[in-house]
Amino acid sequence: MVPALAALLAACSPKDDRLPILGEREPVTKTVDGKTVTDTAYYSIPPFRFTNQDGKVVSDRDYDGKIYIADFFFTTCPTICPKMKTQMKRVYDKYRGNPDLRILSHTIDPQHDTPEVLKEFAKGLGVAGEQWQFVTGPKEEIFKTGKSYMVVAQEDKAAPGGLIHSGHFILVDKDKHVRGMYDGTTEEGADKLMADIDKLLAEYHHE
Amino acid sequence: MSKAFTGGFLVLILGLLASCQSEEEIKRQKYFVEGLRLYTQHCANCHQPDGKGLEALYPPLNGSDYLVNKEKVICLIRYGMSGPIEVNGRRFNRPMPANNQLTDIDVAAITTFIYNKWGNEKTITDVRATTRVLDKCRK
């Protein structure tokens, strides 16, 4: 009784602190050591390929083995983007220089937001180096990538600036599983994100 | 002097003070509160609720030497601006969008809020003064 209970507790307790894995999942049947076992395949971010503020190619491969936060914005957006960048800057300042954590901001207005414009924006925000990437690419690719992060990014003639997009920050783990979505327009949302980043960093630290 | 008399006198004085203050002060507070509401809605995303701006992207209003250009400030609230400016010795060069939906009284309220909060002013910038300035820079 007691060992069984202890085993149960041991199996459960580390998991209590773990962040959930979001997105659709499906059972996968495979053969291990001659036996048929069923495992769960979790949703993961599909491959992507964009150009960053330094004009360099950035792809999903650059984020292998990294925790990262993704978001969508455009530099001339007068509504929620400044709030999101205010909050993301707090996150950046807290984890500046941490080799495990990156930030990936996608512009949804590639026509205006060329790498040069993104560079100027990053500099203005006080961001240097590779930890926080600002990327651009073909519009359809960006909108498709938005969907892959389970957020909205699209054109809308009625919106100020002609584009609408979600104000979410998406937390992605080292295996490209989505581990959390946060309101990027509020201090509370960013606080929650930072608390969860600490938890996620600790998961890898313990393993 | 009887206590009742003193008491009555005090009430009278207080009543007078309250009514003296009220006309001007109530108007100022109306402008200020409305200005705060509009500022929060139209300006604070970039310039921040505390008016301190964001890095070298969005200039500060709080503690900003640019506030001496009051007519320019009134105009840019409505019509926006572009091209580089210098605030507190720092260069800013991002366009500010126009806010054509703001009425003259909206602009007056925002101006009053900004200058009472961060510009050491104690009086309102009323709608007539605001209209005169806006007429000059109307595009």
mmCIF file of C-alpha atoms in Angstrom:
data_model
loop_
_atom_site.group_PDB
_atom_site.id
_atom_site.type_symbol
_atom_site.label_atom_id
_atom_site.label_comp_id
_atom_site.label_asym_id
_atom_site.label_seq_id
_atom_site.Cartn_x
_atom_site.Cartn_y
_atom_site.Cartn_z
ATOM 1 C CA MET A 1 0.000 0.000 0.000
ATOM 2 C CA VAL A 2 2.593 2.493 1.094
ATOM 3 C CA PRO A 3 5.103 1.871 -1.712
ATOM 4 C CA ALA A 4 2.262 2.007 -4.215
ATOM 5 C CA LEU A 5 1.127 5.315 -2.809
ATOM 6 C CA ALA A 6 4.648 6.662 -2.795
ATOM 7 C CA ALA A 7 5.085 5.612 -6.415
ATOM 8 C CA LEU A 8 1.852 7.316 -7.335
ATOM 9 C CA LEU A 9 2.887 10.492 -5.593
ATOM 10 C CA ALA A 10 6.273 10.419 -7.227
ATOM 11 C CA ALA A 11 4.682 9.959 -10.616
ATOM 12 C CA CYS A 12 2.238 12.768 -10.081
ATOM 13 C CA SER A 13 4.044 15.452 -8.190
ATOM 14 C CA PRO A 14 6.632 16.552 -10.741
ATOM 15 C CA LYS A 15 3.899 16.746 -13.337
ATOM 16 C CA ASP A 16 1.752 19.048 -11.227
ATOM 17 C CA ASP A 17 4.159 21.871 -11.903
ATOM 18 C CA ARG A 18 4.446 21.225 -15.578
ATOM 19 C CA LEU A 19 2.732 23.475 -18.040
ATOM 20 C CA PRO A 20 0.113 21.851 -20.266
ATOM 21 C CA ILE A 21 0.821 21.068 -23.908
ATOM 22 C CA LEU A 22 -1.744 22.906 -26.010
ATOM 23 C CA GLY A 23 -3.239 22.007 -29.350
ATOM 24 C CA GLU A 24 -4.682 18.880 -30.864
ATOM 25 C CA ARG A 25 -3.158 15.572 -29.992
ATOM 26 C CA GLU A 26 -3.632 12.149 -31.416
ATOM 27 C CA PRO A 27 -2.776 8.619 -30.386
ATOM 28 C CA VAL A 28 0.064 6.990 -32.257
ATOM 29 C CA THR A 29 0.528 3.266 -32.274
ATOM 30 C CA LYS A 30 4.034 1.935 -32.623
ATOM 31 C CA THR A 31 5.976 -1.196 -31.955
ATOM 32 C CA VAL A 32 8.545 -1.181 -29.165
ATOM 33 C CA ASP A 33 10.473 -4.370 -28.332
ATOM 34 C CA GLY A 34 7.965 -6.466 -30.232
ATOM 35 C CA LYS A 35 5.013 -5.035 -28.307
ATOM 36 C CA THR A 36 2.404 -2.654 -29.633
ATOM 37 C CA VAL A 37 2.224 0.536 -27.547
ATOM 38 C CA THR A 38 0.063 3.591 -27.889
ATOM 39 C CA ASP A 39 1.669 6.971 -27.416
ATOM 40 C CA THR A 40 0.385 10.517 -27.762
ATOM 41 C CA ALA A 41 1.576 12.753 -30.585
ATOM 42 C CA TYR A 42 1.379 16.362 -29.491
ATOM 43 C CA TYR A 43 0.828 19.258 -31.823
ATOM 44 C CA SER A 44 4.050 21.030 -32.741
ATOM 45 C CA ILE A 45 4.874 24.177 -34.717
ATOM 46 C CA PRO A 46 5.478 23.259 -38.380
ATOM 47 C CA PRO A 47 8.608 24.425 -40.249
ATOM 48 C CA PHE A 48 8.918 28.108 -41.182
ATOM 49 C CA ARG A 49 11.419 30.296 -42.976
ATOM 50 C CA PHE A 50 11.606 34.097 -42.732
ATOM 51 C CA THR A 51 14.060 37.000 -43.005
ATOM 52 C CA ASN A 52 15.174 38.872 -39.891
ATOM 53 C CA GLN A 53 16.099 42.491 -39.125
ATOM 54 C CA ASP A 54 19.657 41.845 -40.290
ATOM 55 C CA GLY A 55 18.464 40.444 -43.630
ATOM 56 C CA LYS A 56 19.438 36.905 -42.583
ATOM 57 C CA VAL A 57 17.308 33.798 -43.038
ATOM 58 C CA VAL A 58 15.668 32.542 -39.852
ATOM 59 C CA SER A 59 13.988 29.140 -39.793
ATOM 60 C CA ASP A 60 12.456 26.705 -37.319
ATOM 61 C CA ARG A 61 15.879 25.039 -37.155
ATOM 62 C CA ASP A 62 17.261 28.100 -35.377
ATOM 63 C CA TYR A 63 14.772 27.411 -32.584
ATOM 64 C CA ASP A 64 15.602 23.724 -32.120
ATOM 65 C CA GLY A 65 16.411 23.248 -28.450
ATOM 66 C CA LYS A 66 15.269 26.783 -27.531
ATOM 67 C CA ILE A 67 12.327 28.027 -25.559
ATOM 68 C CA TYR A 68 10.804 30.946 -27.411
ATOM 69 C CA ILE A 69 7.967 33.417 -27.353
ATOM 70 C CA ALA A 70 6.215 34.243 -30.623
ATOM 71 C CA ASP A 71 3.993 37.195 -31.438
ATOM 72 C CA PHE A 72 2.541 39.124 -34.390
ATOM 73 C CA PHE A 73 2.600 42.897 -34.893
ATOM 74 C CA PHE A 74 3.457 45.668 -37.358
ATOM 75 C CA THR A 75 5.602 48.712 -36.719
ATOM 76 C CA THR A 76 3.013 51.336 -37.691
ATOM 77 C CA CYS A 77 0.159 49.777 -35.724
ATOM 78 C CA PRO A 78 -1.342 52.411 -33.454
ATOM 79 C CA THR A 79 -3.559 50.168 -31.337
ATOM 80 C CA ILE A 80 -2.368 47.099 -29.458
ATOM 81 C CA CYS A 81 1.179 46.718 -30.802
ATOM 82 C CA PRO A 82 2.761 49.440 -28.668
ATOM 83 C CA LYS A 83 1.215 47.798 -25.612
ATOM 84 C CA MET A 84 2.524 44.399 -26.699
ATOM 85 C CA LYS A 85 5.996 45.746 -27.339
ATOM 86 C CA THR A 86 5.959 47.511 -23.954
ATOM 87 C CA GLN A 87 5.199 44.209 -22.259
ATOM 88 C CA MET A 88 7.552 42.119 -24.421
ATOM 89 C CA LYS A 89 10.336 44.579 -23.595
ATOM 90 C CA ARG A 90 9.802 43.790 -19.902
ATOM 91 C CA VAL A 91 10.162 40.086 -20.688
ATOM 92 C CA TYR A 92 13.256 40.761 -22.828
ATOM 93 C CA ASP A 93 14.857 42.852 -20.091
ATOM 94 C CA LYS A 94 14.277 40.074 -17.555
ATOM 95 C CA TYR A 95 15.794 37.291 -19.689
ATOM 96 C CA ARG A 96 18.319 39.320 -21.640
ATOM 97 C CA GLY A 97 21.353 37.141 -22.387
ATOM 98 C CA ASN A 98 19.672 33.860 -21.392
ATOM 99 C CA PRO A 99 20.898 31.398 -24.063
ATOM 100 C CA ASP A 100 17.826 29.157 -23.653
ATOM 101 C CA LEU A 101 15.234 31.818 -24.372
ATOM 102 C CA ARG A 102 14.434 33.666 -27.573
ATOM 103 C CA ILE A 103 11.743 35.989 -28.859
ATOM 104 C CA LEU A 104 10.313 35.851 -32.383
ATOM 105 C CA SER A 105 8.172 38.801 -33.505
ATOM 106 C CA HIS A 106 6.535 38.480 -36.931
ATOM 107 C CA THR A 107 5.447 41.552 -38.842
ATOM 108 C CA ILE A 108 2.143 41.117 -40.628
ATOM 109 C CA ASP A 109 2.829 44.142 -42.845
ATOM 110 C CA PRO A 110 5.817 42.960 -44.913
ATOM 111 C CA GLN A 111 5.215 45.593 -47.564
ATOM 112 C CA HIS A 112 6.115 48.366 -45.126
ATOM 113 C CA ASP A 113 8.166 46.436 -42.595
ATOM 114 C CA THR A 114 11.300 45.584 -44.558
ATOM 115 C CA PRO A 115 14.354 44.254 -42.685
ATOM 116 C CA GLU A 116 15.690 47.840 -42.565
ATOM 117 C CA VAL A 117 12.481 49.136 -40.985
ATOM 118 C CA LEU A 118 12.505 46.266 -38.491
ATOM 119 C CA LYS A 119 16.148 46.985 -37.649
ATOM 120 C CA GLU A 120 15.348 50.632 -36.986
ATOM 121 C CA PHE A 121 12.387 49.585 -34.829
ATOM 122 C CA ALA A 122 14.471 47.088 -32.841
ATOM 123 C CA LYS A 123 17.164 49.702 -32.268
ATOM 124 C CA GLY A 124 14.556 52.201 -31.108
ATOM 125 C CA LEU A 125 13.222 49.647 -28.674
ATOM 126 C CA GLY A 126 16.710 49.115 -27.265
ATOM 127 C CA VAL A 127 17.090 45.598 -28.666
ATOM 128 C CA ALA A 128 20.415 44.338 -30.037
ATOM 129 C CA GLY A 129 21.836 40.939 -30.952
ATOM 130 C CA GLU A 130 20.034 37.766 -31.942
ATOM 131 C CA GLN A 131 17.944 36.937 -28.896
ATOM 132 C CA TRP A 132 14.935 38.924 -30.108
ATOM 133 C CA GLN A 133 14.332 38.425 -33.810
ATOM 134 C CA PHE A 134 11.983 40.588 -35.868
ATOM 135 C CA VAL A 135 11.053 38.727 -39.031
ATOM 136 C CA THR A 136 9.312 39.400 -42.309
ATOM 137 C CA GLY A 137 8.386 37.279 -45.314
ATOM 138 C CA PRO A 138 5.665 36.684 -47.909
ATOM 139 C CA LYS A 139 2.329 37.764 -46.488
ATOM 140 C CA GLU A 140 0.628 34.394 -47.061
ATOM 141 C CA GLU A 141 3.463 32.625 -45.242
ATOM 142 C CA ILE A 142 3.113 34.943 -42.258
ATOM 143 C CA PHE A 143 -0.652 34.526 -42.076
ATOM 144 C CA LYS A 144 -0.246 30.751 -42.387
ATOM 145 C CA THR A 145 2.341 30.774 -39.603
ATOM 146 C CA GLY A 146 -0.070 32.823 -37.468
ATOM 147 C CA LYS A 147 -2.616 30.038 -37.823
ATOM 148 C CA SER A 148 0.024 27.491 -36.859
ATOM 149 C CA TYR A 149 0.452 29.375 -33.571
ATOM 150 C CA MET A 150 -3.337 29.259 -33.171
ATOM 151 C CA VAL A 151 -3.716 33.037 -33.434
ATOM 152 C CA VAL A 152 -5.348 35.404 -35.893
ATOM 153 C CA ALA A 153 -3.306 37.551 -38.280
ATOM 154 C CA GLN A 154 -5.047 38.819 -41.388
ATOM 155 C CA GLU A 155 -6.062 41.791 -43.490
ATOM 156 C CA ASP A 156 -9.164 43.745 -42.552
ATOM 157 C CA LYS A 157 -10.036 46.944 -44.346
ATOM 158 C CA ALA A 158 -12.135 48.121 -41.407
ATOM 159 C CA ALA A 159 -9.316 47.965 -38.844
ATOM 160 C CA PRO A 160 -6.983 50.915 -38.098
ATOM 161 C CA GLY A 161 -3.919 50.215 -40.223
ATOM 162 C CA GLY A 162 -5.873 47.734 -42.381
ATOM 163 C CA LEU A 163 -4.734 44.640 -40.501
ATOM 164 C CA ILE A 164 -5.998 42.718 -37.537
ATOM 165 C CA HIS A 165 -4.032 40.377 -35.396
ATOM 166 C CA SER A 166 -4.166 38.742 -32.035
ATOM 167 C CA GLY A 167 -2.493 40.371 -29.037
ATOM 168 C CA HIS A 168 -1.275 37.035 -27.722
ATOM 169 C CA PHE A 169 2.201 35.958 -26.752
ATOM 170 C CA ILE A 170 2.724 32.256 -27.477
ATOM 171 C CA LEU A 171 5.163 30.273 -25.343
ATOM 172 C CA VAL A 172 6.853 27.436 -27.240
ATOM 173 C CA ASP A 173 9.101 24.804 -25.669
ATOM 174 C CA LYS A 174 12.299 23.203 -26.955
ATOM 175 C CA ASP A 175 10.296 20.595 -28.889
ATOM 176 C CA LYS A 176 8.081 23.239 -30.509
ATOM 177 C CA HIS A 177 5.096 22.348 -28.404
ATOM 178 C CA VAL A 178 2.867 25.275 -27.467
ATOM 179 C CA ARG A 179 2.887 25.512 -23.682
ATOM 180 C CA GLY A 180 0.927 28.707 -23.041
ATOM 181 C CA MET A 181 -0.911 31.668 -24.541
ATOM 182 C CA TYR A 182 -0.889 35.050 -22.806
ATOM 183 C CA ASP A 183 -2.549 38.417 -23.222
ATOM 184 C CA GLY A 184 0.369 40.474 -24.502
ATOM 185 C CA THR A 185 -1.435 43.775 -24.047
ATOM 186 C CA THR A 186 -1.504 43.758 -20.244
ATOM 187 C CA GLU A 187 1.009 43.739 -17.426
ATOM 188 C CA GLU A 188 -0.832 40.793 -15.835
ATOM 189 C CA GLY A 189 -0.523 38.770 -19.042
ATOM 190 C CA ALA A 190 3.216 39.403 -19.226
ATOM 191 C CA ASP A 191 3.622 38.604 -15.507
ATOM 192 C CA LYS A 192 1.904 35.254 -16.044
ATOM 193 C CA LEU A 193 4.136 34.580 -19.052
ATOM 194 C CA MET A 194 7.287 35.279 -17.029
ATOM 195 C CA ALA A 195 6.103 33.004 -14.210
ATOM 196 C CA ASP A 196 5.494 30.235 -16.767
ATOM 197 C CA ILE A 197 8.861 30.802 -18.469
ATOM 198 C CA ASP A 198 10.498 30.196 -15.099
ATOM 199 C CA LYS A 199 8.527 26.957 -14.723
ATOM 200 C CA LEU A 200 9.447 25.829 -18.223
ATOM 201 C CA LEU A 201 13.126 26.643 -17.709
ATOM 202 C CA ALA A 202 12.978 24.619 -14.477
ATOM 203 C CA GLU A 203 11.509 21.600 -16.329
ATOM 204 C CA TYR A 204 14.640 21.404 -18.451
ATOM 205 C CA HIS A 205 16.880 22.159 -15.544
ATOM 206 C CA HIS A 206 15.563 19.127 -13.629
ATOM 207 C CA GLU A 207 15.782 16.692 -16.496
ATOM 208 C CA MET B 1 -18.919 84.736 20.902
ATOM 209 C CA SER B 2 -21.294 81.871 21.460
ATOM 210 C CA LYS B 3 -20.418 78.440 20.218
ATOM 211 C CA ALA B 4 -23.463 78.379 17.982
ATOM 212 C CA PHE B 5 -22.400 81.648 16.370
ATOM 213 C CA THR B 6 -18.854 80.414 15.773
ATOM 214 C CA GLY B 7 -20.206 77.192 14.308
ATOM 215 C CA GLY B 8 -22.585 79.036 12.018
ATOM 216 C CA PHE B 9 -19.810 81.374 10.925
ATOM 217 C CA LEU B 10 -17.555 78.451 10.053
ATOM 218 C CA VAL B 11 -20.261 76.807 8.000
ATOM 219 C CA LEU B 12 -20.814 80.071 6.148
ATOM 220 C CA ILE B 13 -17.088 80.478 5.396
ATOM 221 C CA LEU B 14 -16.746 76.889 4.259
ATOM 222 C CA GLY B 15 -19.825 77.247 2.109
ATOM 223 C CA LEU B 16 -18.421 80.390 0.525
ATOM 224 C CA LEU B 17 -15.055 78.741 -0.114
ATOM 225 C CA ALA B 18 -16.692 75.722 -1.680
ATOM 226 C CA SER B 19 -18.799 77.828 -3.997
ATOM 227 C CA CYS B 20 -15.843 80.095 -4.862
ATOM 228 C CA GLN B 21 -13.690 77.177 -5.781
ATOM 229 C CA SER B 22 -16.399 75.310 -7.534
ATOM 230 C CA GLU B 23 -17.105 77.155 -10.777
ATOM 231 C CA GLU B 24 -13.460 77.236 -11.961
ATOM 232 C CA GLU B 25 -12.355 74.113 -10.193
ATOM 233 C CA ILE B 26 -15.278 71.950 -11.277
ATOM 234 C CA LYS B 27 -14.713 72.994 -14.869
ATOM 235 C CA ARG B 28 -11.025 72.193 -14.579
ATOM 236 C CA GLN B 29 -11.775 68.805 -13.095
ATOM 237 C CA LYS B 30 -14.275 68.056 -15.860
ATOM 238 C CA TYR B 31 -11.669 68.840 -18.497
ATOM 239 C CA PHE B 32 -9.050 66.874 -16.591
ATOM 240 C CA VAL B 33 -11.166 63.750 -16.107
ATOM 241 C CA GLU B 34 -12.363 63.785 -19.699
ATOM 242 C CA GLY B 35 -8.777 64.413 -20.816
ATOM 243 C CA LEU B 36 -7.545 61.441 -18.797
ATOM 244 C CA ARG B 37 -10.209 59.217 -20.375
ATOM 245 C CA LEU B 38 -9.295 60.335 -23.892
ATOM 246 C CA TYR B 39 -5.571 60.156 -23.179
ATOM 247 C CA THR B 40 -5.966 56.575 -21.971
ATOM 248 C CA GLN B 41 -7.946 55.694 -25.079
ATOM 249 C CA HIS B 42 -5.936 57.490 -27.776
ATOM 250 C CA CYS B 43 -2.451 58.256 -26.459
ATOM 251 C CA ALA B 44 -1.403 55.893 -23.670
ATOM 252 C CA ASN B 45 -0.778 52.867 -25.923
ATOM 253 C CA CYS B 46 2.400 54.518 -27.135
ATOM 254 C CA HIS B 47 3.157 57.313 -24.680
ATOM 255 C CA GLN B 48 2.276 55.019 -21.749
ATOM 256 C CA PRO B 49 -0.170 55.603 -18.875
ATOM 257 C CA ASP B 50 2.593 57.327 -16.879
ATOM 258 C CA GLY B 51 3.502 59.536 -19.867
ATOM 259 C CA LYS B 52 7.092 58.368 -19.903
ATOM 260 C CA GLY B 53 7.064 57.016 -23.465
ATOM 261 C CA LEU B 54 8.859 53.874 -24.640
ATOM 262 C CA GLU B 55 12.598 53.823 -25.208
ATOM 263 C CA ALA B 56 13.560 55.699 -28.389
ATOM 264 C CA LEU B 57 10.304 54.722 -30.138
ATOM 265 C CA TYR B 58 7.699 56.915 -28.463
ATOM 266 C CA PRO B 59 8.782 60.162 -26.772
ATOM 267 C CA PRO B 60 7.828 61.055 -23.189
ATOM 268 C CA LEU B 61 5.293 63.744 -22.263
ATOM 269 C CA ASN B 62 6.027 63.441 -18.563
ATOM 270 C CA GLY B 63 9.106 65.557 -17.873
ATOM 271 C CA SER B 64 9.328 66.450 -21.551
ATOM 272 C CA ASP B 65 10.981 69.670 -22.701
ATOM 273 C CA TYR B 66 8.845 69.476 -25.856
ATOM 274 C CA LEU B 67 5.813 70.712 -23.883
ATOM 275 C CA VAL B 68 7.054 74.302 -24.219
ATOM 276 C CA ASN B 69 5.802 74.121 -27.818
ATOM 277 C CA LYS B 70 2.189 74.128 -26.732
ATOM 278 C CA GLU B 71 0.699 75.174 -30.065
ATOM 279 C CA LYS B 72 2.625 72.416 -31.822
ATOM 280 C CA VAL B 73 1.390 69.927 -29.229
ATOM 281 C CA ILE B 74 -2.237 70.960 -29.754
ATOM 282 C CA CYS B 75 -1.843 70.627 -33.519
ATOM 283 C CA LEU B 76 -0.107 67.260 -33.467
ATOM 284 C CA ILE B 77 -2.744 65.721 -31.185
ATOM 285 C CA ARG B 78 -5.247 66.223 -34.028
ATOM 286 C CA TYR B 79 -3.067 66.144 -37.141
ATOM 287 C CA GLY B 80 -0.180 63.891 -36.162
ATOM 288 C CA MET B 81 3.382 64.571 -37.264
ATOM 289 C CA SER B 82 6.327 63.014 -39.031
ATOM 290 C CA GLY B 83 10.021 63.627 -39.344
ATOM 291 C CA PRO B 84 12.616 63.683 -36.591
ATOM 292 C CA ILE B 85 12.132 65.640 -33.360
ATOM 293 C CA GLU B 86 14.339 66.049 -30.327
ATOM 294 C CA VAL B 87 12.933 65.538 -26.838
ATOM 295 C CA ASN B 88 15.150 65.972 -23.784
ATOM 296 C CA GLY B 89 18.185 65.746 -26.047
ATOM 297 C CA ARG B 90 17.097 62.423 -27.557
ATOM 298 C CA ARG B 91 16.153 61.984 -31.206
ATOM 299 C CA PHE B 92 12.810 60.402 -32.143
ATOM 300 C CA ASN B 93 11.827 59.636 -35.698
ATOM 301 C CA ARG B 94 8.612 57.669 -35.964
ATOM 302 C CA PRO B 95 5.467 59.111 -37.500
ATOM 303 C CA MET B 96 2.601 59.870 -35.147
ATOM 304 C CA PRO B 97 -0.767 59.111 -36.743
ATOM 305 C CA ALA B 98 -3.433 61.817 -37.011
ATOM 306 C CA ASN B 99 -6.503 61.610 -34.779
ATOM 307 C CA ASN B 100 -9.030 63.344 -36.987
ATOM 308 C CA GLN B 101 -11.884 61.843 -35.020
ATOM 309 C CA LEU B 102 -11.028 64.064 -32.025
ATOM 310 C CA THR B 103 -13.232 67.160 -31.770
ATOM 311 C CA ASP B 104 -11.885 70.555 -30.657
ATOM 312 C CA ILE B 105 -13.205 69.975 -27.160
ATOM 313 C CA ASP B 106 -11.559 66.535 -27.074
ATOM 314 C CA VAL B 107 -8.225 68.125 -27.991
ATOM 315 C CA ALA B 108 -8.767 70.819 -25.340
ATOM 316 C CA ALA B 109 -9.438 68.169 -22.691
ATOM 317 C CA ILE B 110 -6.380 66.115 -23.637
ATOM 318 C CA THR B 111 -4.211 69.250 -23.663
ATOM 319 C CA THR B 112 -5.550 70.258 -20.251
ATOM 320 C CA PHE B 113 -4.857 66.804 -18.882
ATOM 321 C CA ILE B 114 -1.298 66.701 -20.231
ATOM 322 C CA TYR B 115 -0.363 70.229 -19.068
ATOM 323 C CA ASN B 116 -2.020 69.893 -15.645
ATOM 324 C CA LYS B 117 -0.490 66.493 -15.074
ATOM 325 C CA TRP B 118 2.989 66.974 -16.523
ATOM 326 C CA GLY B 119 3.335 70.637 -17.514
ATOM 327 C CA ASN B 120 2.930 72.442 -14.181
ATOM 328 C CA GLU B 121 -0.274 74.182 -15.327
ATOM 329 C CA LYS B 122 -3.171 74.716 -12.944
ATOM 330 C CA THR B 123 -5.727 76.069 -15.390
ATOM 331 C CA ILE B 124 -7.613 74.696 -18.324
ATOM 332 C CA THR B 125 -6.779 75.095 -21.982
ATOM 333 C CA ASP B 126 -10.320 75.894 -23.012
ATOM 334 C CA VAL B 127 -12.036 74.943 -26.207
ATOM 335 C CA ARG B 128 -11.978 78.474 -27.693
ATOM 336 C CA ALA B 129 -8.209 78.804 -27.288
ATOM 337 C CA THR B 130 -7.815 75.309 -28.708
ATOM 338 C CA THR B 131 -9.967 76.062 -31.746
ATOM 339 C CA ARG B 132 -7.913 79.197 -32.475
ATOM 340 C CA VAL B 133 -4.732 77.136 -32.545
ATOM 341 C CA LEU B 134 -6.287 74.295 -34.538
ATOM 342 C CA ASP B 135 -7.627 76.752 -37.123
ATOM 343 C CA LYS B 136 -4.084 77.933 -37.763
ATOM 344 C CA CYS B 137 -2.720 74.457 -38.394
ATOM 345 C CA ARG B 138 -5.781 72.950 -40.064
ATOM 346 C CA LYS B 139 -4.681 70.896 -43.046
#
